[in-house]
Amino acid sequence: MRIAIDVMGGDHAPDAILDGALDALELLGPGDRMVLVGDKEIILDVMAERGCSDDLRIVIDPTTEVIEMDDLPVSGIRSKPDSSIVRIAKLGGRRGKNTEEHCEVIISAGNTGAMVAAAQMSMRRLPGVHRPGIAVVIPTFHGPIVLCDVGANPEPRASHLHQYGQMASGYAENMLNIENPRVALLSIGSEEAKGNALVKEASVLMRADSSVNYVGYAEGRELFNGIADVVVCEGFTGNVVLKLAEGLSSGLFKTIAAEIFEIDPDLAARFEPVVKSIYKKHDYHEYGGAPLLGANGICLICHGSSEARSIYAAVRTAIRYAEKDVNADIVKAVGQSASVGKASV
Amino acid sequence: MRIAIDVMGGDHAPDAILDGALDALELLGPGDRMVLVGDKEIILDVMAERGCSDDLRIVIDPTTEVIEMDDLPVSGIRSKPDSSIVRIAKLGGRRGKNTEEHCEVIISAGNTGAMVAAAQMSMRRLPGVHRPGIAVVIPTFHGPIVLCDVGANPEPRASHLHQYGQMASGYAENMLNIENPRVALLSIGSEEAKGNALVKEASVLMRADSSVNYVGYAEGRELFNGIADVVVCEGFTGNVVLKLAEGLSSGLFKTIAAEIFEIDPDLAARFEPVVKSIYKKHDYHEYGGAPLLGANGICLICHGSSEARSIYAAVRTAIRYAEKDVNADIVKAVGQSASVGKASV
């Protein structure tokens, strides 16, 4: 297997990304390849520092440009053809599929919009999939849930949401070992007639599909209540939800810490291990990247704030994803024959 | 002034609602009236218990039906014409405007969808307003913000969002004493080109309107960052955001409490005053109801879990709203002359 990593993407790139990638070499077999995409000099320097210059599993694919976090996706891709994102998308894409350079896995912590757009252009879709969606695993008080889509597709049709339910079910089943995952649609009330036209239409499609264990609507407050394993929504709301949950959690911890300090400075020191323990149990860095479900290949999108261990975890996720052949299940779920799926992955 | 209160609406109705309403009598002048809408026997019993049977400011408007929390809005209104929600909407509405029964303020903690639908039917809109929106004050780490809309209008047009910015600005200015409030549109990135078609179009309208202090997009994680005083979104996402913030906060406090207990049971007792202090600072019960901005009158929608003090706070909010004549500012802001506004409120 060939795994391509965008060394230049992310708030802590290139150092943290390179560290994570090189740490993850221990997960690879002798025939596997880790393709490091980015600034050649930097990559060579770090490889020398870490004493792995002679590791034959490392391949450098040099690029000279970087799509920054605030670049617009499409114009970024157009104006920076020699960027790491454009390159790894090509490595994961069809054009490279019959060549030695083709990579089964691509991983980036860079500009999400650009990565999604580049991946869609180069990799195309699995047979039968209308639109890919980003699925993210969110740790909750009742165990992890899969939320899909969190931003690949901000203007979906109901049939796209239906497929997100099918695809994210396959992901939850294979990757989180949840048997027959309960799928909910994010909405604004539990009754069928509540919600907007999009979720109402998607609800009808989900209910008619016996292959999806559809449990109805979930409200915002129920996301963390354990009522569903997979929550489907359109990418706009999903992205708002994901970022809100992040911002609110970290803000709440800060508020609590400040309040404790004000009331009893001595207590603050004793509160620290509590926070650390909670962070450890609910650490999204451990989940290792969000797959672009429906892409014809394995594209993992990592959080912009990814650290070395996030990249390590993403490689681990990717290997598992490939071994379980999640994409074959997705192709089956969206109505294509499994054999076509296996052949095309 | 006449203030109508739906005694039958809310999880703790009728007791908590009646308690709050009767507590709030102290806020009223001798010529004001508190119209209690609901089960006559219950109201009379509680009035007798509390020794205020002879208070001439109390008017009972008896109803025999209740729209339950899980009733569908429109069918609930149709099938229960003698419900407290239908009645107070009429009291606040045009039909009663020239009669003695007309109430300047209506307050309900009942079924939100039904209250919004009934209010829209009976009260109609302020001149120039396209669609009313619910504005809720959310306590954040950087002070309160106004989020609008949180569910009145799940399929808005861009012009509706623009008006939410105008109306919620007027609300923040008058009710939270925020001068020239900064208005943001909730979106999925800070750049103009990000977001869906709706927010992009609304952004153009906001930017072209010099009367709105528009600061651009706010992402989910920035809601609690202090970058805006007013955050505008469509009702579907707004409702999800509001409920998510509630559910996540309460879940996080529970997780922290459980974790503290596990690590150090002795610490748990000392953590309690911290939680209480935070709750007190960020208590939404204190904000007293969310106005249906744009309705031709004052309609305050309270949280389903409202306690007596929430209803008390809602009466306080309503009196301030009326004194400040917020609706006149709204009419002015959406482009009608102030005189028409004042006359019609």
XYZ file of C-alpha atoms in Angstrom:
690
model
C 0.000 0.000 0.000
C 1.105 3.540 -0.767
C 0.091 6.274 1.666
C 0.578 9.901 0.620
C 0.826 12.590 3.269
C 0.567 16.334 2.674
C 3.543 17.518 4.672
C 2.714 21.202 4.129
C -0.905 21.266 5.370
C -2.012 22.232 8.877
C -1.301 24.812 11.554
C 1.714 22.837 12.788
C 3.074 21.900 9.360
C 5.570 20.811 8.319
C 7.237 19.697 11.593
C 4.326 18.025 13.388
C 3.088 16.419 10.171
C 6.507 14.997 9.306
C 6.975 13.740 12.852
C 3.633 11.977 12.781
C 4.281 10.502 9.347
C 7.702 9.176 10.301
C 6.365 7.833 13.626
C 3.732 5.981 11.615
C 6.372 4.114 9.601
C 6.156 1.480 12.333
C 2.615 0.711 11.142
C 3.797 -0.096 7.606
C 4.952 -3.399 6.196
C 8.212 -3.732 4.234
C 6.413 -3.464 0.892
C 4.383 -0.391 1.845
C 5.371 3.130 0.891
C 4.996 6.451 2.734
C 4.911 9.200 0.120
C 5.818 12.545 1.642
C 4.490 15.407 -0.468
C 6.009 18.830 0.082
C 9.212 20.822 0.355
C 12.041 18.421 -0.489
C 14.744 20.156 1.572
C 12.657 20.250 4.709
C 11.688 16.612 4.321
C 15.299 15.532 3.766
C 16.458 17.537 6.783
C 13.935 15.989 9.126
C 14.616 12.509 7.750
C 18.317 13.019 8.446
C 17.613 14.344 11.949
C 15.505 11.319 12.704
C 18.015 8.906 11.192
C 15.650 7.418 8.651
C 17.271 8.725 5.467
C 17.874 5.178 4.323
C 14.360 3.863 4.932
C 13.370 2.514 1.537
C 9.679 2.820 2.366
C 9.887 6.626 2.258
C 9.295 8.303 -1.103
C 9.585 12.069 -1.501
C 7.267 13.750 -3.961
C 8.537 17.338 -4.047
C 6.221 20.312 -4.447
C 6.992 24.014 -4.367
C 3.648 25.607 -3.522
C 1.273 25.563 -0.572
C -2.447 26.279 -0.558
C -2.848 28.308 2.625
C -5.668 27.842 5.111
C -7.393 31.046 3.981
C -7.000 30.488 0.244
C -10.247 29.906 -1.572
C -10.558 26.271 -2.648
C -11.036 26.530 -6.392
C -8.829 29.559 -6.994
C -6.183 28.031 -4.725
C -6.150 24.870 -6.799
C -6.043 26.812 -10.081
C -3.333 29.256 -9.071
C -1.120 26.719 -7.303
C -0.829 23.674 -9.567
C 2.400 22.625 -7.869
C 0.895 22.650 -4.378
C 0.972 19.673 -2.042
C -2.822 19.386 -2.048
C -3.133 19.303 -5.823
C -0.310 16.746 -5.941
C -1.702 14.304 -3.390
C -5.138 14.532 -4.959
C -3.521 13.438 -8.225
C -1.649 10.645 -6.473
C -4.955 9.391 -5.100
C -6.721 9.919 -8.369
C -7.632 7.981 -11.428
C -4.848 9.272 -13.563
C -2.286 7.592 -11.338
C -4.305 4.467 -10.797
C -2.488 2.271 -13.262
C 0.885 3.772 -12.627
C 3.410 3.031 -9.938
C 2.723 6.410 -8.378
C -0.914 5.770 -7.494
C -1.572 5.961 -3.728
C -4.423 4.081 -2.100
C -4.496 6.621 0.727
C -4.070 10.383 0.836
C -3.955 12.354 4.086
C -3.983 16.135 4.568
C -4.440 18.540 7.478
C -4.443 21.482 5.079
C -7.213 23.659 3.659
C -10.292 21.413 3.879
C -12.238 23.068 1.088
C -9.294 22.824 -1.295
C -8.631 19.202 -0.333
C -12.277 18.271 -0.925
C -12.391 20.063 -4.265
C -9.062 18.624 -5.452
C -10.018 15.122 -4.305
C -13.351 15.303 -6.117
C -11.658 16.446 -9.299
C -8.856 13.882 -9.286
C -10.310 10.875 -7.486
C -13.913 11.063 -8.693
C -16.638 9.119 -6.932
C -17.288 5.503 -6.052
C -19.824 3.879 -8.403
C -23.352 4.968 -7.507
C -22.330 7.775 -5.158
C -23.910 11.160 -5.948
C -21.790 13.426 -3.764
C -19.027 12.664 -1.269
C -19.451 13.835 2.320
C -17.009 14.290 5.184
C -17.710 11.997 8.125
C -16.233 12.953 11.458
C -16.131 10.867 14.598
C -17.160 12.938 17.624
C -16.498 11.667 21.117
C -19.645 12.061 23.240
C -20.544 11.193 26.805
C -22.175 8.010 25.476
C -19.410 6.925 23.133
C -18.363 8.077 19.676
C -20.851 9.110 17.013
C -20.313 9.680 13.297
C -21.539 13.036 11.974
C -21.837 13.355 8.174
C -21.568 15.730 6.290
C -19.505 18.420 8.023
C -18.740 20.626 5.068
C -18.026 18.887 1.763
C -21.447 19.669 0.373
C -23.186 22.784 1.698
C -26.163 22.544 -0.683
C -27.139 18.884 -0.794
C -30.262 17.229 -2.121
C -32.272 14.777 -0.032
C -30.814 11.855 -1.969
C -27.338 12.974 -0.885
C -28.388 12.909 2.773
C -29.827 9.436 2.240
C -26.491 8.261 0.876
C -24.650 9.891 3.788
C -26.739 7.674 6.042
C -25.773 4.595 4.030
C -22.095 5.495 3.781
C -21.648 6.643 7.383
C -23.364 3.442 8.573
C -20.766 1.419 6.728
C -18.053 3.539 8.283
C -19.427 3.210 11.844
C -19.870 -0.531 11.433
C -16.371 -1.171 10.140
C -14.365 1.427 12.001
C -16.173 1.780 15.334
C -17.470 -1.815 15.512
C -21.050 -0.663 15.948
C -23.418 -3.345 14.732
C -26.394 -2.078 12.736
C -25.741 1.569 13.641
C -28.750 3.734 14.477
C -29.003 6.574 11.969
C -30.715 9.885 12.774
C -31.302 13.016 10.735
C -30.387 16.241 12.514
C -33.543 18.353 12.762
C -35.443 20.807 14.937
C -38.010 18.533 16.542
C -38.628 14.837 16.914
C -41.897 14.749 14.946
C -41.868 13.874 11.247
C -43.590 17.105 10.276
C -40.949 19.311 11.901
C -37.789 20.360 10.110
C -37.262 21.916 6.715
C -38.190 20.521 3.308
C -34.769 18.900 2.868
C -34.837 16.773 6.028
C -38.485 15.862 5.527
C -37.715 14.518 2.076
C -34.576 12.757 3.303
C -36.586 11.216 6.140
C -38.967 9.607 3.659
C -36.029 8.146 1.709
C -34.346 6.833 4.876
C -37.541 5.281 6.169
C -38.136 3.485 2.872
C -34.633 2.000 2.892
C -34.583 -1.142 5.011
C -30.792 -1.328 4.794
C -30.515 1.797 6.969
C -31.394 1.484 10.664
C -33.164 4.817 10.626
C -34.419 6.063 14.008
C -35.874 9.433 12.950
C -34.884 12.979 13.823
C -32.354 14.025 16.427
C -32.444 17.532 17.856
C -29.351 19.564 18.630
C -29.505 18.707 22.300
C -29.793 14.993 21.530
C -26.547 14.779 19.573
C -24.704 13.994 22.777
C -27.500 11.943 24.334
C -26.644 8.569 22.869
C -29.844 8.247 20.815
C -28.009 7.586 17.543
C -24.659 6.257 16.316
C -24.745 8.131 13.015
C -26.162 11.634 12.609
C -26.736 12.925 9.077
C -27.050 16.580 8.130
C -26.219 18.959 5.315
C -22.653 20.226 5.278
C -23.442 23.786 6.305
C -25.188 22.885 9.556
C -22.751 20.025 10.148
C -19.786 22.340 9.900
C -21.405 24.875 12.243
C -22.228 22.088 14.716
C -18.713 20.654 14.662
C -17.020 23.994 15.201
C -19.563 25.103 17.781
C -19.003 21.955 19.814
C -15.264 22.547 19.711
C -15.486 26.223 20.614
C -18.055 25.724 23.329
C -16.186 22.860 24.996
C -12.915 24.688 25.109
C -14.610 27.906 26.229
C -16.468 26.095 28.974
C -13.295 24.522 30.307
C -11.628 27.931 30.339
C -14.603 29.452 32.169
C -14.582 26.682 34.749
C -10.844 27.041 35.278
C -11.150 30.817 35.719
C -14.069 30.416 38.090
C -12.268 27.828 40.192
C -9.245 30.067 40.412
C -11.389 32.964 41.539
C -13.208 30.997 44.216
C -10.317 28.896 45.446
C -6.861 29.075 43.799
C -5.796 25.976 45.697
C -8.582 24.010 44.046
C -7.308 24.890 40.574
C -4.296 22.605 40.855
C -6.493 19.715 41.897
C -8.863 20.316 38.998
C -6.107 19.900 36.428
C -5.981 16.068 36.425
C -9.768 16.047 35.980
C -9.498 18.115 32.824
C -6.639 15.964 31.558
C -8.606 12.791 32.153
C -11.643 14.173 30.284
C -9.508 15.413 27.426
C -7.917 11.988 27.159
C -11.272 10.228 27.000
C -12.679 12.660 24.447
C -9.609 13.415 22.395
C -10.471 13.875 18.737
C -6.783 13.713 17.829
C -7.047 10.002 18.563
C -9.664 9.446 15.869
C -7.222 10.256 13.145
C -8.823 12.176 10.370
C -12.224 12.398 8.761
C -12.800 10.351 5.613
C -14.276 11.916 2.502
C -16.871 9.158 2.161
C -17.836 8.385 -1.407
C -14.539 9.420 -2.947
C -13.062 6.706 -5.127
C -10.146 5.954 -2.841
C -9.240 6.781 0.742
C -8.941 10.478 1.476
C -8.553 11.442 5.122
C -8.945 15.062 6.106
C -7.276 15.962 9.377
C -8.041 18.829 11.702
C -6.073 22.003 10.972
C -4.629 21.858 14.472
C -3.315 18.322 13.928
C -0.312 17.270 15.955
C 2.096 14.421 15.222
C -0.137 11.928 17.032
C -3.149 13.016 14.908
C -1.251 12.147 11.747
C -0.095 8.878 13.284
C -3.709 8.090 14.150
C -4.807 8.995 10.621
C -2.360 6.503 9.131
C -3.688 3.861 11.519
C -7.257 4.743 10.480
C -6.358 4.583 6.801
C -4.787 1.133 7.114
C -7.829 -0.173 8.934
C -10.129 1.480 6.371
C -8.253 -0.262 3.567
C -8.095 -3.640 5.331
C -11.808 -3.580 6.105
C -12.482 -2.456 2.533
C -15.031 0.073 3.756
C -15.427 1.419 0.226
C -16.698 -1.943 -0.993
C -19.390 -1.809 1.676
C -20.250 1.730 0.638
C -20.630 0.715 -2.995
C -22.835 -2.173 -1.915
C -24.891 0.086 0.337
C -25.593 2.686 -2.326
C -26.904 -0.016 -4.583
C -24.075 -1.206 -6.771
C -22.913 -4.792 -6.828
C -20.081 -5.578 -4.448
C -17.900 -6.952 -7.203
C -17.914 -3.699 -9.119
C -17.038 -1.941 -5.906
C -14.106 -4.176 -5.038
C -12.732 -3.909 -8.523
C -12.909 -0.150 -8.583
C -11.408 0.585 -5.179
C -50.583 48.026 29.769
C -52.158 44.573 29.523
C -49.884 41.547 29.722
C -51.327 38.137 28.823
C -49.663 35.001 30.141
C -50.307 31.471 28.913
C -50.725 29.686 32.227
C -50.942 26.248 30.594
C -47.713 26.265 28.546
C -44.385 24.791 29.635
C -42.985 21.732 31.353
C -43.744 23.179 34.802
C -47.167 24.606 33.923
C -49.435 25.652 35.432
C -47.866 26.017 38.906
C -44.511 27.586 38.029
C -46.079 29.843 35.395
C -48.748 31.113 37.779
C -46.196 31.645 40.508
C -44.000 33.675 38.194
C -46.927 35.685 36.876
C -48.208 36.523 40.353
C -44.681 37.349 41.556
C -44.426 39.747 38.623
C -47.475 41.723 39.788
C -44.980 43.835 41.738
C -43.623 45.076 38.401
C -47.026 46.404 37.327
C -48.566 49.809 37.973
C -52.091 50.193 39.355
C -53.601 50.698 35.900
C -51.848 47.696 34.341
C -53.514 44.335 33.913
C -52.155 40.782 34.152
C -54.355 38.549 32.016
C -54.039 34.914 33.042
C -55.095 32.604 30.222
C -55.911 29.016 31.142
C -57.901 26.736 33.430
C -60.114 29.023 35.526
C -60.374 26.724 38.556
C -56.628 26.249 38.824
C -55.998 29.962 38.492
C -58.599 30.818 41.143
C -57.166 28.203 43.520
C -53.626 29.520 43.254
C -54.809 33.123 43.588
C -56.647 32.191 46.785
C -53.614 30.316 48.102
C -51.444 33.322 47.491
C -53.967 35.743 48.948
C -54.336 37.852 45.829
C -57.925 37.019 44.920
C -58.870 40.656 45.341
C -56.090 42.108 43.197
C -57.985 44.118 40.613
C -55.049 43.986 38.205
C -55.588 40.278 37.615
C -57.951 39.275 34.826
C -58.787 35.640 34.161
C -59.398 34.634 30.577
C -60.577 31.034 30.862
C -59.709 28.383 28.289
C -60.455 24.659 28.284
C -57.848 23.252 25.906
C -54.072 22.944 25.865
C -51.783 22.546 22.854
C -49.243 20.028 24.117
C -45.504 20.275 23.507
C -45.585 17.478 20.936
C -48.691 18.656 19.072
C -48.003 19.809 15.547
C -48.333 23.595 15.302
C -50.960 24.055 12.625
C -53.061 21.009 13.444
C -52.841 21.880 17.139
C -54.204 25.355 16.454
C -56.967 24.028 14.220
C -58.101 21.226 16.499
C -57.906 23.213 19.743
C -59.570 26.572 19.131
C -60.181 27.038 22.853
C -56.532 26.514 23.796
C -54.507 29.010 25.804
C -52.106 29.603 22.891
C -54.832 30.392 20.381
C -56.463 32.684 22.939
C -53.412 34.735 23.851
C -52.482 35.077 20.201
C -55.922 36.608 19.662
C -55.493 38.871 22.691
C -52.253 40.120 21.181
C -53.718 40.336 17.733
C -55.336 42.869 15.522
C -58.860 41.727 16.157
C -58.617 42.763 19.790
C -56.651 45.916 19.123
C -59.504 48.359 19.430
C -61.250 46.507 22.204
C -60.664 46.520 25.901
C -59.327 42.982 25.689
C -56.316 43.765 23.507
C -53.017 42.962 25.219
C -49.797 44.750 24.326
C -47.783 41.762 25.539
C -48.288 38.014 25.257
C -46.015 35.494 26.968
C -45.962 31.709 26.571
C -43.635 28.877 27.547
C -45.754 26.404 25.576
C -45.323 24.762 22.177
C -43.009 27.177 20.324
C -44.101 26.214 16.824
C -47.768 26.641 17.720
C -47.120 29.963 19.458
C -45.218 31.280 16.435
C -47.894 30.129 14.008
C -50.767 31.476 16.116
C -48.981 34.789 16.699
C -48.306 35.199 12.985
C -51.948 34.519 12.161
C -53.441 36.804 14.803
C -50.877 39.545 15.285
C -49.603 39.901 11.720
C -46.356 41.709 11.021
C -44.934 45.136 11.698
C -45.027 47.370 8.598
C -42.207 46.440 6.218
C -41.288 43.183 7.926
C -41.224 40.141 5.636
C -41.043 37.357 8.196
C -40.766 37.412 11.988
C -37.826 35.651 13.622
C -37.168 34.484 17.165
C -34.246 36.258 18.804
C -32.677 34.605 21.789
C -30.115 36.091 24.135
C -27.309 33.610 24.800
C -24.900 34.180 27.659
C -21.322 33.693 26.440
C -17.923 34.005 28.058
C -17.673 37.486 26.549
C -21.112 38.712 27.491
C -24.558 38.121 25.995
C -25.146 37.785 22.257
C -28.409 37.832 20.317
C -28.966 34.887 17.972
C -31.745 35.281 15.386
C -33.593 33.267 14.039
C -33.772 30.141 16.208
C -36.741 28.438 14.620
C -39.590 30.677 13.488
C -38.595 30.453 9.851
C -36.768 27.304 8.738
C -36.725 28.223 5.028
C -35.853 31.921 4.860
C -34.812 34.053 1.929
C -31.713 36.248 2.069
C -33.888 39.332 2.550
C -35.301 37.738 5.702
C -31.815 37.242 7.107
C -31.013 40.856 6.296
C -34.058 41.984 8.267
C -33.093 39.708 11.166
C -29.852 41.643 11.306
C -31.739 44.951 11.380
C -34.310 43.806 13.919
C -31.908 42.004 16.247
C -29.630 45.065 16.200
C -32.504 47.161 17.474
C -33.177 44.569 20.130
C -29.539 44.384 21.280
C -29.245 48.152 21.347
C -32.388 48.734 23.392
C -32.419 45.682 25.609
C -28.739 44.887 26.154
C -27.477 48.483 25.920
C -25.010 47.583 23.178
C -24.222 50.608 21.081
C -24.027 49.988 17.338
C -24.046 46.200 17.760
C -21.711 44.174 15.540
C -23.745 41.861 13.322
C -22.346 38.615 11.897
C -23.825 35.964 9.649
C -23.297 32.412 10.869
C -21.316 30.570 8.192
C -18.653 27.950 7.602
C -15.605 30.110 7.012
C -14.623 33.725 7.390
C -14.080 34.442 3.679
C -16.901 35.936 1.614
C -16.824 33.089 -0.880
C -17.435 30.427 1.752
C -20.889 29.444 2.949
C -23.982 28.463 1.012
C -25.928 30.521 -1.533
C -28.257 31.883 1.152
C -25.594 33.421 3.381
C -23.616 34.714 0.421
C -26.660 36.587 -0.835
C -27.514 37.825 2.659
C -23.933 38.995 3.088
C -24.214 41.211 0.015
C -27.435 42.742 1.376
C -25.934 43.333 4.827
C -22.789 44.902 3.419
C -24.820 47.291 1.262
C -26.861 48.432 4.266
C -24.986 51.155 6.142
C -27.506 51.037 8.985
C -26.252 47.574 9.957
C -22.822 47.289 11.579
C -22.034 44.177 9.595
C -18.738 42.472 10.456
C -18.928 39.482 8.093
C -19.188 35.775 8.756
C -18.840 34.060 12.108
C -17.977 30.380 12.278
C -19.499 28.000 14.791
C -16.464 28.192 17.033
C -16.567 31.993 17.002
C -20.097 32.260 18.390
C -18.689 32.312 21.897
C -15.570 34.302 21.014
C -16.922 37.803 21.398
C -16.489 38.749 17.724
C -20.127 39.802 17.297
C -23.056 41.015 19.381
C -25.719 39.782 16.986
C -25.457 36.541 15.022
C -27.935 35.948 12.210
C -28.812 32.561 10.746
C -31.721 30.671 9.254
C -34.092 29.131 11.784
C -33.102 25.523 11.165
C -29.415 25.990 11.934
C -30.227 28.483 14.708
C -32.473 25.986 16.436
C -29.868 23.240 16.143
C -27.193 25.596 17.499
C -29.306 26.709 20.457
C -30.242 23.193 21.496
C -26.752 21.860 20.882
C -25.245 24.544 23.112
C -27.718 23.662 25.851
C -27.202 19.926 25.572
C -23.441 20.141 25.304
C -23.064 22.495 28.272
C -25.191 20.408 30.564
C -23.553 17.191 29.352
C -20.100 18.629 29.901
C -20.901 19.685 33.458
C -22.225 16.186 34.156
C -19.077 14.626 32.691
C -16.850 16.875 34.767
C -18.827 16.115 37.925
C -18.626 12.365 37.273
C -14.920 12.583 36.519
C -14.196 14.587 39.652
C -16.108 12.089 41.731
C -14.147 9.234 40.217
C -10.763 10.847 40.792
C -11.434 12.441 44.153
C -14.898 12.266 45.806
C -13.821 14.866 48.336
C -13.189 17.319 45.518
C -16.758 16.975 44.242
C -18.245 18.903 47.158
C -15.803 21.738 46.597
C -16.610 21.861 42.895
C -20.296 22.491 43.552
C -20.057 26.237 44.341
C -18.014 26.668 41.143
C -20.799 25.188 39.062
C -23.399 27.266 40.877
C -21.429 30.436 40.300
C -21.084 29.684 36.578
C -24.748 28.808 36.267
C -25.655 32.070 37.951
C -23.508 34.111 35.579
C -24.789 32.327 32.490
C -28.384 31.671 33.494
C -30.718 31.941 30.525
C -33.692 31.948 32.867
C -32.649 35.479 33.769
C -33.064 36.698 30.203
C -36.778 36.212 30.305
C -38.104 34.965 27.034
C -37.226 35.314 23.389
C -39.129 37.919 21.374
C -40.755 37.060 18.073
C -39.147 40.039 16.348
C -41.251 41.528 13.573
C -44.598 40.504 15.026
C -46.977 43.448 15.330
C -46.949 43.520 19.108
C -44.823 41.995 21.825
C -44.757 38.212 21.838
C -42.260 36.589 24.184
C -41.575 32.894 23.828
C -40.158 31.302 26.950
C -38.131 28.112 27.266
C -40.211 24.984 27.791
C -38.380 24.386 31.053
C -39.305 27.845 32.381
C -39.530 28.255 36.117
C -41.347 30.975 38.052
C -38.331 33.270 37.837
C -38.185 32.843 34.039
C -41.761 34.102 33.746
C -41.003 36.926 36.160
C -38.001 37.852 34.011
C -40.128 37.689 30.854
C -42.587 40.201 32.309
C -39.658 42.459 33.191
C -38.323 42.086 29.628
C -41.730 42.830 28.136
C -42.162 46.018 30.162
C -38.733 47.231 29.113
C -39.428 46.285 25.487
C -42.628 48.320 25.559
C -41.070 51.303 27.348
C -38.164 51.429 24.921
C -40.610 51.014 22.037
C -38.287 48.533 20.340
C -40.893 47.874 17.659
C -40.739 51.496 16.533
C -37.001 51.112 16.032
C -37.577 47.907 14.113
C -40.075 49.577 11.797
C -37.607 52.404 11.244
C -34.776 49.965 10.615
C -36.619 47.932 8.001
C -37.333 51.090 6.106
C -40.724 52.357 7.145
C -41.241 55.772 8.707
C -41.080 55.829 12.483
C -44.471 57.494 12.787
C -46.232 54.620 11.044
C -44.391 52.267 13.356
C -45.311 54.081 16.566
C -48.920 54.323 15.538
C -49.166 50.662 14.670
C -47.481 49.214 17.743
